[in-house]
C-alpha cells in the first residue's frame, strides 16, 4: 500500500479488501484440521463464542485506531502514545514469521492444483502421495519458491487491483463449489458420524488447549493482532460504519471456515479411519480431499477447480502479508519498493526453508518439541498474537479508553449498538482470558504443568 492515504471506494470495497486478506488458508486448510484435532463440536462452539466477542471487539478497535490516526500499526501506536509504540513493532513481527511458512503451504496447494490439472488427481488419492511429496527435498522447495515468487511479483508491480477483481469472482465460486463438495461428502456412507462430531459439542473434549487453539485460530483467520486491520482502517472513509463492516467480515470469514470444516470433517469419516485421520494436523486437507475427489464422477475437474480457488484465496492473503512486511521495511530503512521486494523475497525463502525441510530430511530437528513449521505456527499464533492482542486490549481499555474508540466508531453517524459488549470484552473478558491461557500454555510447553 503506498503511503498516500487513498480510500477504498466504499463500504463494499473495504469489506472485500479486508475479507480478501482474512479469507485464506487459515479458513480452508487450518480451521478444519484444528477442529478435527481439538474435539470437533466443542472447538466450533468455543470458536464461535470467541468470534462474536473477542474477534468483534479487537477488529473494531484495530480498524478504529487505523481510521483515527490515518497510520499503519507502528506509526499509529507511536502517534497515540510514545510509551506504547513497542506494541506496533511487536505486531509488525508477526507477519514476518507467518509469511514464510504460509508460503510453504501455498506451495503445497499449487502442487495439488497442477497434479489435478495434469490428470494426476487419482495418484493424489493414494495414501502415500502427500507424505512422499512433503518428505522429499527439492520438490516442495520448488513449489514454495514459486508461490513466494508469485506473491513478490504481484507486490512488486502493485497489481492488487487486478487480483481484487479476480477474487471478487473467485470467492463466490469457491463458496458454491465448497457447498457442492460438502453436500457430496455428506451423502457418503459414514459421513453423518463426521457431521455429528463436527457440530455437536462434547464437553469431555474441552480443555484449555481447545481455547488456546481456537483463540490463535481466530486471530490468524481474521488477520488480527498483527497490525493489518489498523492499516486497512487507515484507508477507510469516515462515513462508513465500522461496526457493520466488522460484522460482515466476521460472518464471511467464519462462514467460509465452517464450510471448509463441513467439507473435510465428514469426509474423514466417509473415506478413511477417523482415529488415524483426526489428528493428522497440517496435512489433513491434502490427504482427505483427494480421496473424496477420487470417488466423485468428474472428481479430477472438481479437484482442479477447488485447488485453483484455494490458491487464489491463499495468494490474496499472502499478498496482504507481504505488503505489510514490505511497507514496514520501506518505512524503516527508506529502501525503494523494488529493492524491498527483492530482499523480502530472499528473506522469505531463507526463513521458509526450515519449515519445508522440517517435514522430511530435517524432521529429526525439533524446537521445543515442535517441527519447524509447527514451531513458527505456535510462536506466532499461540504466543505473539495473544500478547499483541492483550497489549492492544490493555492499551485501549485503560490508556486510550474505550470511549475514544467508541467516538471513532460513532463518527460515521451510525451509532454503536454493541458498545457495552465492546467495553466489557476489551477491559475485562479478553485480558483475563488471554492471561490465563497464555500462562497455562507456556507452563505446558515448558513441561511444568500439563493441561
Ligand atoms: N487471515 C489469513 C488466512 O486466514 C492469513 C493471514 C494472516 C493473512 C495475516 C494476512 C495476514 O489465511
Tab-separated table of C-alpha atoms and ligand atoms in Angstrom:
chain	number	residue	atom	x	y	z
A	1	UNK	CA	0.000	0.000	0.000
A	2	UNK	CA	1.567	3.314	-0.824
A	3	UNK	CA	1.988	5.961	1.749
A	4	UNK	CA	-0.628	8.329	0.465
A	5	UNK	CA	-3.862	7.515	2.149
A	6	UNK	CA	-6.069	6.547	-0.698
A	7	UNK	CA	-9.506	5.408	0.389
A	8	UNK	CA	-11.493	2.380	-0.513
A	9	UNK	CA	-14.259	3.156	-2.942
A	10	UNK	CA	-16.967	2.409	-0.447
A	11	UNK	CA	-18.111	0.008	2.179
A	12	UNK	CA	-18.183	-2.908	-0.214
A	13	UNK	CA	-14.654	-2.135	-1.383
A	14	UNK	CA	-13.446	-2.081	2.196
A	15	UNK	CA	-15.221	-5.283	3.145
A	16	UNK	CA	-13.952	-7.083	0.062
A	17	UNK	CA	-10.373	-5.999	0.627
A	18	UNK	CA	-10.417	-6.926	4.301
A	19	UNK	CA	-12.168	-10.204	3.525
A	20	UNK	CA	-9.598	-10.957	0.814
A	21	UNK	CA	-6.909	-10.721	3.456
A	22	UNK	CA	-8.917	-12.605	6.059
A	23	UNK	CA	-10.158	-15.484	3.928
A	24	UNK	CA	-7.268	-17.716	3.035
A	25	UNK	CA	-5.510	-20.878	4.032
A	26	UNK	CA	-6.469	-20.134	7.616
A	27	UNK	CA	-10.078	-20.861	6.813
A	28	UNK	CA	-9.722	-23.703	4.388
A	29	UNK	CA	-6.596	-25.508	5.493
A	30	UNK	CA	-6.043	-24.571	9.149
A	31	UNK	CA	-9.512	-24.375	10.641
A	32	UNK	CA	-10.650	-27.899	9.667
A	33	UNK	CA	-7.551	-29.646	10.974
A	34	UNK	CA	-7.725	-27.801	14.279
A	35	UNK	CA	-11.421	-28.575	14.621
A	36	UNK	CA	-10.687	-32.231	13.856
A	37	UNK	CA	-7.856	-32.322	16.358
A	38	UNK	CA	-9.496	-30.420	19.209
A	39	UNK	CA	-12.743	-32.260	19.598
A	40	UNK	CA	-14.933	-31.106	16.701
A	41	UNK	CA	-18.141	-29.549	18.050
A	42	UNK	CA	-16.581	-28.181	21.203
A	43	UNK	CA	-13.892	-26.403	19.191
A	44	UNK	CA	-16.532	-24.979	16.866
A	45	UNK	CA	-18.574	-23.699	19.806
A	46	UNK	CA	-15.603	-22.086	21.540
A	47	UNK	CA	-14.529	-20.540	18.245
A	48	UNK	CA	-17.947	-19.036	17.595
A	49	UNK	CA	-18.210	-17.578	21.093
A	50	UNK	CA	-14.752	-16.044	20.750
A	51	UNK	CA	-15.508	-14.696	17.273
A	52	UNK	CA	-18.547	-12.686	18.339
A	53	UNK	CA	-16.859	-11.349	21.481
A	54	UNK	CA	-13.050	-11.176	21.118
A	55	UNK	CA	-12.989	-11.071	17.367
A	56	UNK	CA	-15.581	-8.349	17.197
A	57	UNK	CA	-14.003	-6.147	19.865
A	58	UNK	CA	-10.451	-6.486	18.633
A	59	UNK	CA	-11.263	-5.920	14.996
A	60	UNK	CA	-13.369	-2.874	15.874
A	61	UNK	CA	-10.539	-1.481	17.989
A	62	UNK	CA	-7.907	-2.049	15.311
A	63	UNK	CA	-9.932	-0.545	12.482
A	64	UNK	CA	-10.889	2.432	14.637
A	65	UNK	CA	-7.252	3.030	15.642
A	66	UNK	CA	-6.276	2.947	11.977
A	67	UNK	CA	-9.013	5.304	10.867
A	68	UNK	CA	-8.488	7.687	13.781
A	69	UNK	CA	-4.748	8.050	13.190
A	70	UNK	CA	-4.617	7.501	9.441
A	71	UNK	CA	-1.456	5.441	10.011
A	72	UNK	CA	-0.388	1.819	9.972
A	73	UNK	CA	0.456	-0.122	13.143
A	74	UNK	CA	3.906	1.201	14.036
A	75	UNK	CA	3.027	4.811	13.305
A	76	UNK	CA	-0.389	4.554	14.900
A	77	UNK	CA	0.804	3.303	18.285
A	78	UNK	CA	3.652	5.817	18.260
A	79	UNK	CA	1.259	8.636	17.490
A	80	UNK	CA	-1.163	7.630	20.244
A	81	UNK	CA	1.465	7.070	22.923
A	82	UNK	CA	5.252	7.043	22.841
A	83	UNK	CA	5.345	4.510	25.658
A	84	UNK	CA	3.171	2.048	23.766
A	85	UNK	CA	4.988	2.342	20.451
A	86	UNK	CA	6.588	-1.066	21.069
A	87	UNK	CA	3.216	-2.756	20.516
A	88	UNK	CA	3.309	-1.571	16.914
A	89	UNK	CA	6.748	-3.115	16.446
A	90	UNK	CA	5.694	-6.340	18.101
A	91	UNK	CA	2.679	-6.530	15.807
A	92	UNK	CA	4.934	-5.988	12.802
A	93	UNK	CA	6.998	-9.083	13.659
A	94	UNK	CA	4.013	-11.414	13.308
A	95	UNK	CA	3.625	-11.276	9.513
A	96	UNK	CA	7.386	-11.744	9.154
A	97	UNK	CA	7.061	-15.075	10.962
A	98	UNK	CA	3.847	-16.148	9.252
A	99	UNK	CA	4.648	-15.317	5.618
A	100	UNK	CA	7.403	-17.931	5.098
A	101	UNK	CA	5.526	-20.930	6.437
A	102	UNK	CA	2.258	-19.709	4.935
A	103	UNK	CA	4.034	-19.822	1.586
A	104	UNK	CA	5.227	-23.378	2.208
A	105	UNK	CA	1.574	-24.449	2.471
A	106	UNK	CA	0.725	-22.219	-0.502
A	107	UNK	CA	3.302	-24.246	-2.434
A	108	UNK	CA	1.556	-27.486	-1.463
A	109	UNK	CA	-1.712	-26.092	-2.803
A	110	UNK	CA	-0.035	-25.108	-6.073
A	111	UNK	CA	1.408	-28.618	-6.390
A	112	UNK	CA	-2.002	-30.230	-5.867
A	113	UNK	CA	-3.628	-27.879	-8.340
A	114	UNK	CA	-1.103	-28.826	-11.004
A	115	UNK	CA	-1.445	-32.531	-10.136
A	116	UNK	CA	-5.207	-32.372	-10.725
A	117	UNK	CA	-4.960	-30.257	-13.885
A	118	UNK	CA	-2.374	-32.558	-15.421
A	119	UNK	CA	-4.500	-35.632	-14.803
A	120	UNK	CA	-2.623	-36.997	-11.808
A	121	UNK	CA	-5.516	-36.466	-9.403
A	122	UNK	CA	-6.054	-40.195	-8.941
A	123	UNK	CA	-2.470	-40.625	-7.768
A	124	UNK	CA	-3.007	-37.881	-5.215
A	125	UNK	CA	-5.716	-40.048	-3.662
A	126	UNK	CA	-3.151	-42.688	-2.855
A	127	UNK	CA	-2.424	-42.601	0.876
A	128	UNK	CA	1.315	-42.139	0.417
A	129	UNK	CA	1.267	-39.390	-2.226
A	130	UNK	CA	1.174	-36.438	0.137
A	131	UNK	CA	3.697	-37.943	2.543
A	132	UNK	CA	6.123	-38.751	-0.253
A	133	UNK	CA	5.798	-35.239	-1.583
A	134	UNK	CA	6.423	-33.304	1.614
A	135	UNK	CA	9.253	-35.526	2.755
A	136	UNK	CA	11.165	-35.049	-0.476
A	137	UNK	CA	13.728	-32.247	-0.548
A	138	UNK	CA	13.567	-30.223	-3.728
A	139	UNK	CA	10.020	-30.547	-4.926
A	140	UNK	CA	8.303	-28.799	-2.010
A	141	UNK	CA	11.046	-26.162	-2.026
A	142	UNK	CA	10.411	-25.567	-5.710
A	143	UNK	CA	6.664	-25.077	-5.214
A	144	UNK	CA	7.221	-22.943	-2.177
A	145	UNK	CA	9.644	-20.699	-4.090
A	146	UNK	CA	7.158	-20.427	-6.911
A	147	UNK	CA	4.453	-19.314	-4.503
A	148	UNK	CA	6.701	-16.708	-2.845
A	149	UNK	CA	7.844	-15.585	-6.301
A	150	UNK	CA	4.268	-15.080	-7.490
A	151	UNK	CA	3.401	-13.135	-4.374
A	152	UNK	CA	6.532	-10.990	-4.703
A	153	UNK	CA	5.872	-10.207	-8.363
A	154	UNK	CA	2.370	-9.026	-7.568
A	155	UNK	CA	3.541	-6.918	-4.642
A	156	UNK	CA	6.402	-5.575	-6.789
A	157	UNK	CA	4.111	-4.416	-9.560
A	158	UNK	CA	1.368	-3.486	-7.170
A	159	UNK	CA	-1.340	-5.082	-9.267
A	160	UNK	CA	-3.566	-5.758	-6.270
A	161	UNK	CA	-6.410	-4.137	-8.163
A	162	UNK	CA	-6.424	-6.922	-10.727
A	163	UNK	CA	-6.241	-9.543	-8.032
A	164	UNK	CA	-9.087	-7.802	-6.251
A	165	UNK	CA	-11.233	-8.138	-9.355
A	166	UNK	CA	-10.362	-11.775	-9.888
A	167	UNK	CA	-11.044	-12.639	-6.286
A	168	UNK	CA	-14.449	-10.981	-6.477
A	169	UNK	CA	-15.347	-13.703	-8.956
A	170	UNK	CA	-13.299	-16.484	-7.429
A	171	UNK	CA	-14.603	-16.072	-3.898
A	172	UNK	CA	-18.288	-16.631	-4.657
A	173	UNK	CA	-17.360	-19.559	-6.907
A	174	UNK	CA	-15.243	-21.012	-4.117
A	175	UNK	CA	-18.241	-20.779	-1.797
A	176	UNK	CA	-20.548	-22.502	-4.280
A	177	UNK	CA	-18.031	-25.194	-5.006
A	178	UNK	CA	-17.473	-25.808	-1.301
A	179	UNK	CA	-21.218	-26.125	-0.746
A	180	UNK	CA	-21.347	-28.672	-3.532
A	181	UNK	CA	-18.380	-30.647	-2.184
A	182	UNK	CA	-19.795	-30.550	1.348
A	183	UNK	CA	-23.166	-31.872	0.178
A	184	UNK	CA	-21.439	-34.582	-1.802
A	185	UNK	CA	-19.342	-35.551	1.225
A	186	UNK	CA	-22.382	-35.583	3.490
A	187	UNK	CA	-24.186	-38.011	1.212
A	188	UNK	CA	-21.488	-40.633	1.621
A	189	UNK	CA	-21.723	-43.602	3.961
A	190	UNK	CA	-20.468	-42.810	7.418
A	191	UNK	CA	-20.364	-39.057	6.820
A	192	UNK	CA	-23.161	-38.394	9.293
A	193	UNK	CA	-20.929	-39.512	12.156
A	194	UNK	CA	-18.468	-36.916	10.971
A	195	UNK	CA	-21.163	-34.270	10.833
A	196	UNK	CA	-22.198	-35.079	14.396
A	197	UNK	CA	-18.586	-34.968	15.554
A	198	UNK	CA	-18.252	-31.557	13.934
A	199	UNK	CA	-21.417	-29.834	15.088
A	200	UNK	CA	-22.367	-31.453	18.400
A	201	UNK	CA	-20.164	-30.225	21.238
A	202	UNK	CA	-18.818	-32.929	23.507
A	203	UNK	CA	-17.735	-31.312	26.753
A	204	UNK	CA	-15.403	-34.195	27.565
A	205	UNK	CA	-13.151	-32.911	24.818
A	206	UNK	CA	-12.888	-29.469	26.368
A	207	UNK	CA	-9.525	-28.296	27.651
A	208	UNK	CA	-7.520	-25.111	27.980
A	209	UNK	CA	-5.805	-26.154	24.788
A	210	UNK	CA	-9.113	-26.025	22.938
A	211	UNK	CA	-9.485	-22.388	23.942
A	212	UNK	CA	-5.881	-21.573	23.114
A	213	UNK	CA	-6.122	-23.196	19.706
A	214	UNK	CA	-9.448	-21.504	18.959
A	215	UNK	CA	-8.135	-18.137	20.031
A	216	UNK	CA	-4.964	-18.414	17.972
A	217	UNK	CA	-7.047	-19.506	15.012
A	218	UNK	CA	-9.388	-16.563	15.425
A	219	UNK	CA	-6.552	-14.028	15.349
A	220	UNK	CA	-4.950	-15.763	12.411
A	221	UNK	CA	-8.107	-16.175	10.413
A	222	UNK	CA	-9.346	-12.633	10.900
A	223	UNK	CA	-5.859	-11.191	10.332
A	224	UNK	CA	-5.909	-9.648	13.823
A	225	UNK	CA	-3.149	-8.775	16.280
A	226	UNK	CA	-0.587	-8.046	13.589
A	227	UNK	CA	-1.465	-4.543	12.546
A	228	UNK	CA	-3.117	-5.457	9.271
A	229	UNK	CA	-6.557	-4.212	10.235
A	230	UNK	CA	-5.033	-0.991	11.571
A	231	UNK	CA	-3.567	-0.350	8.137
A	232	UNK	CA	-6.870	-1.208	6.461
A	233	UNK	CA	-8.716	1.052	8.882
A	234	UNK	CA	-6.439	3.901	7.879
A	235	UNK	CA	-7.827	3.635	4.367
A	236	UNK	CA	-11.446	3.662	5.476
A	237	UNK	CA	-13.652	6.681	4.968
A	238	UNK	CA	-15.185	8.468	7.942
A	239	UNK	CA	-18.752	7.949	6.811
A	240	UNK	CA	-18.539	4.161	6.580
A	241	UNK	CA	-19.875	2.216	9.528
A	242	UNK	CA	-17.077	0.337	11.273
A	243	UNK	CA	-19.480	-1.765	13.296
A	244	UNK	CA	-21.416	-3.213	10.415
A	245	UNK	CA	-18.268	-3.728	8.313
A	246	UNK	CA	-16.772	-5.750	11.143
A	247	UNK	CA	-19.925	-7.848	11.436
A	248	UNK	CA	-19.854	-8.548	7.701
A	249	UNK	CA	-16.201	-9.561	7.642
A	250	UNK	CA	-16.767	-11.749	10.675
A	251	UNK	CA	-19.719	-13.563	9.151
A	252	UNK	CA	-17.933	-14.040	5.843
A	253	UNK	CA	-14.729	-15.308	7.389
A	254	UNK	CA	-16.416	-17.637	9.878
A	255	UNK	CA	-18.867	-18.861	7.256
A	256	UNK	CA	-16.081	-19.995	4.944
A	257	UNK	CA	-14.209	-21.702	7.768
A	258	UNK	CA	-17.371	-23.500	8.840
A	259	UNK	CA	-17.982	-24.636	5.280
A	260	UNK	CA	-14.427	-25.921	4.935
A	261	UNK	CA	-14.933	-27.999	8.057
A	262	UNK	CA	-18.204	-29.271	6.684
A	263	UNK	CA	-16.385	-30.435	3.606
A	264	UNK	CA	-13.412	-32.047	5.290
A	265	UNK	CA	-14.537	-33.498	8.639
A	266	UNK	CA	-17.456	-35.623	7.379
A	267	UNK	CA	-15.122	-36.801	4.585
A	268	UNK	CA	-12.706	-38.111	7.197
A	269	UNK	CA	-15.397	-40.447	8.443
A	270	UNK	CA	-16.525	-41.358	4.932
A	271	UNK	CA	-13.202	-42.129	3.262
A	272	UNK	CA	-10.885	-43.293	5.985
A	273	UNK	CA	-10.169	-44.210	9.524
A	274	UNK	CA	-11.169	-41.336	11.823
A	275	UNK	CA	-8.902	-42.441	14.665
A	276	UNK	CA	-5.945	-42.084	12.430
A	277	UNK	CA	-7.031	-39.046	10.402
A	278	UNK	CA	-8.496	-36.736	13.050
A	279	UNK	CA	-5.101	-35.951	14.486
A	280	UNK	CA	-3.391	-35.657	11.110
A	281	UNK	CA	-2.659	-31.936	11.516
A	282	UNK	CA	-1.431	-29.732	8.678
A	283	UNK	CA	-1.667	-32.472	6.042
A	284	UNK	CA	-5.342	-33.207	6.625
A	285	UNK	CA	-6.844	-31.320	3.685
A	286	UNK	CA	-4.273	-32.736	1.276
A	287	UNK	CA	-4.914	-36.303	2.363
A	288	UNK	CA	-8.673	-36.372	2.729
A	289	UNK	CA	-9.939	-34.274	-0.164
A	290	UNK	CA	-8.099	-36.074	-2.983
A	291	UNK	CA	-9.663	-39.314	-1.733
A	292	UNK	CA	-13.076	-37.715	-1.852
A	293	UNK	CA	-12.500	-36.349	-5.365
A	294	UNK	CA	-11.364	-39.787	-6.420
A	295	UNK	CA	-14.772	-41.202	-5.539
A	296	UNK	CA	-16.642	-38.469	-7.408
A	297	UNK	CA	-17.601	-38.652	-11.079
A	298	UNK	CA	-15.559	-35.891	-12.734
A	299	UNK	CA	-13.656	-35.566	-9.484
A	300	UNK	CA	-10.424	-34.505	-11.169
A	301	UNK	CA	-12.172	-31.431	-12.605
A	302	UNK	CA	-13.767	-30.605	-9.272
A	303	UNK	CA	-10.369	-31.141	-7.641
A	304	UNK	CA	-8.574	-28.847	-10.084
A	305	UNK	CA	-11.256	-26.172	-9.673
A	306	UNK	CA	-11.115	-26.471	-5.903
A	307	UNK	CA	-7.340	-26.186	-5.633
A	308	UNK	CA	-7.074	-23.249	-8.031
A	309	UNK	CA	-9.557	-21.332	-5.921
A	310	UNK	CA	-7.776	-22.174	-2.708
A	311	UNK	CA	-4.611	-20.992	-4.428
A	312	UNK	CA	-6.252	-17.648	-5.155
A	313	UNK	CA	-7.566	-17.307	-1.632
A	314	UNK	CA	-4.041	-18.070	-0.401
A	315	UNK	CA	-2.482	-15.545	-2.776
A	316	UNK	CA	-4.772	-12.686	-1.769
A	317	UNK	CA	-3.758	-13.363	1.835
A	318	UNK	CA	-0.049	-13.800	1.182
A	319	UNK	CA	-0.076	-10.559	-0.798
A	320	UNK	CA	-1.503	-8.692	2.171
A	321	UNK	CA	1.087	-10.340	4.423
A	322	UNK	CA	3.989	-9.456	2.141
A	323	UNK	CA	2.640	-5.966	1.514
A	324	UNK	CA	2.691	-5.357	5.262
A	325	UNK	CA	6.232	-6.652	5.629
A	326	UNK	CA	7.421	-4.643	2.624
A	327	UNK	CA	5.840	-1.414	3.858
A	328	UNK	CA	7.368	-1.828	7.317
A	329	UNK	CA	10.864	-2.196	5.804
A	330	UNK	CA	10.304	0.605	3.320
A	331	UNK	CA	9.282	2.983	6.110
A	332	UNK	CA	12.090	1.911	8.390
A	333	UNK	CA	15.035	1.769	6.006
A	334	UNK	CA	13.794	4.081	3.257
A	335	UNK	CA	14.528	1.433	0.620
A	336	UNK	CA	12.716	1.556	-2.718
A	337	UNK	CA	9.744	-0.757	-3.247
A	338	UNK	CA	11.660	-2.933	-5.713
A	339	UNK	CA	14.722	-3.360	-3.514
A	340	UNK	CA	12.491	-4.145	-0.558
A	341	UNK	CA	10.535	-6.717	-2.549
A	342	UNK	CA	13.723	-8.455	-3.606
A	343	UNK	CA	15.060	-8.510	-0.044
A	344	UNK	CA	11.777	-9.719	1.426
A	345	UNK	CA	11.593	-12.400	-1.256
A	346	UNK	CA	15.068	-13.688	-0.390
A	347	UNK	CA	14.434	-13.468	3.337
A	348	UNK	CA	11.183	-15.310	2.989
A	349	UNK	CA	12.827	-18.162	1.091
A	350	UNK	CA	15.548	-18.445	3.725
A	351	UNK	CA	13.117	-18.401	6.634
A	352	UNK	CA	10.764	-20.811	4.913
A	353	UNK	CA	13.401	-23.446	4.152
A	354	UNK	CA	13.372	-24.982	7.650
A	355	UNK	CA	9.560	-25.224	7.545
A	356	UNK	CA	9.751	-27.019	4.231
A	357	UNK	CA	12.642	-29.328	5.118
A	358	UNK	CA	11.269	-29.979	8.595
A	359	UNK	CA	8.724	-32.364	7.129
A	360	UNK	CA	11.378	-34.599	5.638
A	361	UNK	CA	15.147	-34.546	5.942
A	362	UNK	CA	15.088	-32.218	8.923
A	363	UNK	CA	12.248	-33.935	10.709
A	364	UNK	CA	14.610	-35.114	13.424
A	365	UNK	CA	15.275	-31.490	14.405
A	366	UNK	CA	12.657	-30.055	16.723
A	367	UNK	CA	12.343	-26.772	18.557
A	368	UNK	CA	10.659	-27.101	21.948
A	369	UNK	CA	9.228	-30.364	20.714
A	370	UNK	CA	7.797	-28.881	17.521
A	371	UNK	CA	8.751	-29.460	13.902
A	372	UNK	CA	9.811	-26.141	12.333
A	373	UNK	CA	6.519	-25.370	10.623
A	374	UNK	CA	4.536	-26.112	13.766
A	375	UNK	CA	7.000	-24.110	15.814
A	376	UNK	CA	6.575	-20.966	13.709
A	377	UNK	CA	2.853	-21.506	13.766
A	378	UNK	CA	2.895	-21.890	17.549
A	379	UNK	CA	5.122	-18.869	18.215
A	380	UNK	CA	3.047	-16.570	16.038
A	381	UNK	CA	-0.463	-17.829	16.792
A	382	UNK	CA	-0.209	-19.021	20.359
A	383	UNK	CA	2.355	-16.627	21.776
A	384	UNK	CA	2.938	-13.393	19.853
A	385	UNK	CA	-0.595	-12.776	18.669
A	386	UNK	CA	-2.188	-13.302	22.090
A	387	UNK	CA	0.478	-10.995	23.557
A	388	UNK	CA	-0.211	-8.288	20.962
A	389	UNK	CA	-3.956	-8.755	21.467
A	390	UNK	CA	-3.551	-8.465	25.233
A	391	UNK	CA	-1.463	-5.316	24.950
A	392	UNK	CA	-3.950	-3.818	22.497
A	393	UNK	CA	-6.813	-4.508	24.917
A	394	UNK	CA	-4.966	-3.025	27.881
A	395	UNK	CA	-3.938	-0.023	25.835
A	396	UNK	CA	-7.441	0.601	24.512
A	397	UNK	CA	-9.176	-0.271	27.776
A	398	UNK	CA	-7.024	1.664	30.216
A	399	UNK	CA	-4.775	4.131	28.403
A	400	UNK	CA	-6.666	5.323	25.360
A	401	UNK	CA	-10.042	4.438	26.978
A	402	UNK	CA	-12.854	2.647	25.158
A	403	UNK	CA	-14.633	5.955	24.750
A	404	UNK	CA	-12.191	7.204	22.157
A	405	UNK	CA	-12.732	4.043	20.076
A	406	UNK	CA	-16.474	4.432	20.525
A	407	UNK	CA	-16.265	8.052	19.387
A	408	UNK	CA	-14.413	6.951	16.272
A	409	UNK	CA	-16.975	4.211	15.595
A	410	UNK	CA	-19.807	6.705	16.008
A	411	UNK	CA	-18.095	9.334	13.873
A	412	UNK	CA	-19.835	7.811	10.890
A	413	UNK	CA	-23.195	8.734	12.442
A	414	UNK	CA	-24.314	5.121	12.693
A	415	UNK	CA	-24.243	4.745	16.487
A	416	UNK	CA	-22.537	1.838	18.241
A	417	UNK	CA	-25.017	-0.895	19.104
A	418	UNK	CA	-22.606	-3.262	20.818
A	419	UNK	CA	-20.895	-0.576	22.888
A	420	UNK	CA	-21.444	-2.326	26.234
A	421	UNK	CA	-20.210	-5.634	24.868
A	422	UNK	CA	-17.178	-3.866	23.448
A	423	UNK	CA	-16.314	-2.212	26.772
A	424	UNK	CA	-16.666	-5.396	28.790
A	425	UNK	CA	-14.655	-7.508	26.363
A	426	UNK	CA	-11.835	-5.009	25.914
A	427	UNK	CA	-11.469	-4.134	29.599
A	428	UNK	CA	-12.134	-7.398	31.397
A	429	UNK	CA	-13.110	-10.505	29.459
A	430	UNK	CA	-10.347	-10.514	26.851
A	431	UNK	CA	-7.403	-9.546	29.082
A	432	UNK	CA	-8.304	-12.051	31.805
A	433	UNK	CA	-8.857	-14.900	29.327
A	434	UNK	CA	-5.687	-14.174	27.392
A	435	UNK	CA	-3.534	-14.033	30.530
A	436	UNK	CA	-4.944	-17.310	31.866
A	437	UNK	CA	-4.499	-19.058	28.578
A	438	UNK	CA	-1.016	-17.736	27.884
A	439	UNK	CA	0.282	-18.683	31.289
A	440	UNK	CA	-1.113	-22.211	31.180
A	441	UNK	CA	0.145	-22.817	27.679
A	442	UNK	CA	3.652	-21.592	28.397
A	443	UNK	CA	3.790	-23.743	31.525
A	444	UNK	CA	2.585	-26.649	29.444
A	445	UNK	CA	5.248	-26.216	26.779
A	446	UNK	CA	7.918	-25.870	29.454
A	447	UNK	CA	6.623	-29.090	30.961
A	448	UNK	CA	5.840	-27.503	34.354
A	449	UNK	CA	2.116	-28.077	34.246
A	450	UNK	CA	0.278	-30.492	31.994
A	451	UNK	CA	-3.047	-29.472	30.522
B	1	LIG	N1	-6.165	-14.479	7.532
B	1	LIG	C1	-5.433	-15.219	6.576
B	1	LIG	C2	-5.988	-16.623	6.442
B	1	LIG	O1	-6.947	-16.954	7.081
B	1	LIG	C3	-3.996	-15.321	6.908
B	1	LIG	C4	-3.420	-14.024	7.072
B	1	LIG	C5	-2.958	-13.665	8.274
B	1	LIG	C6	-3.393	-13.136	6.029
B	1	LIG	C7	-2.467	-12.416	8.434
B	1	LIG	C8	-2.907	-11.902	6.191
B	1	LIG	C9	-2.443	-11.555	7.414
B	1	LIG	O2	-5.477	-17.405	5.717
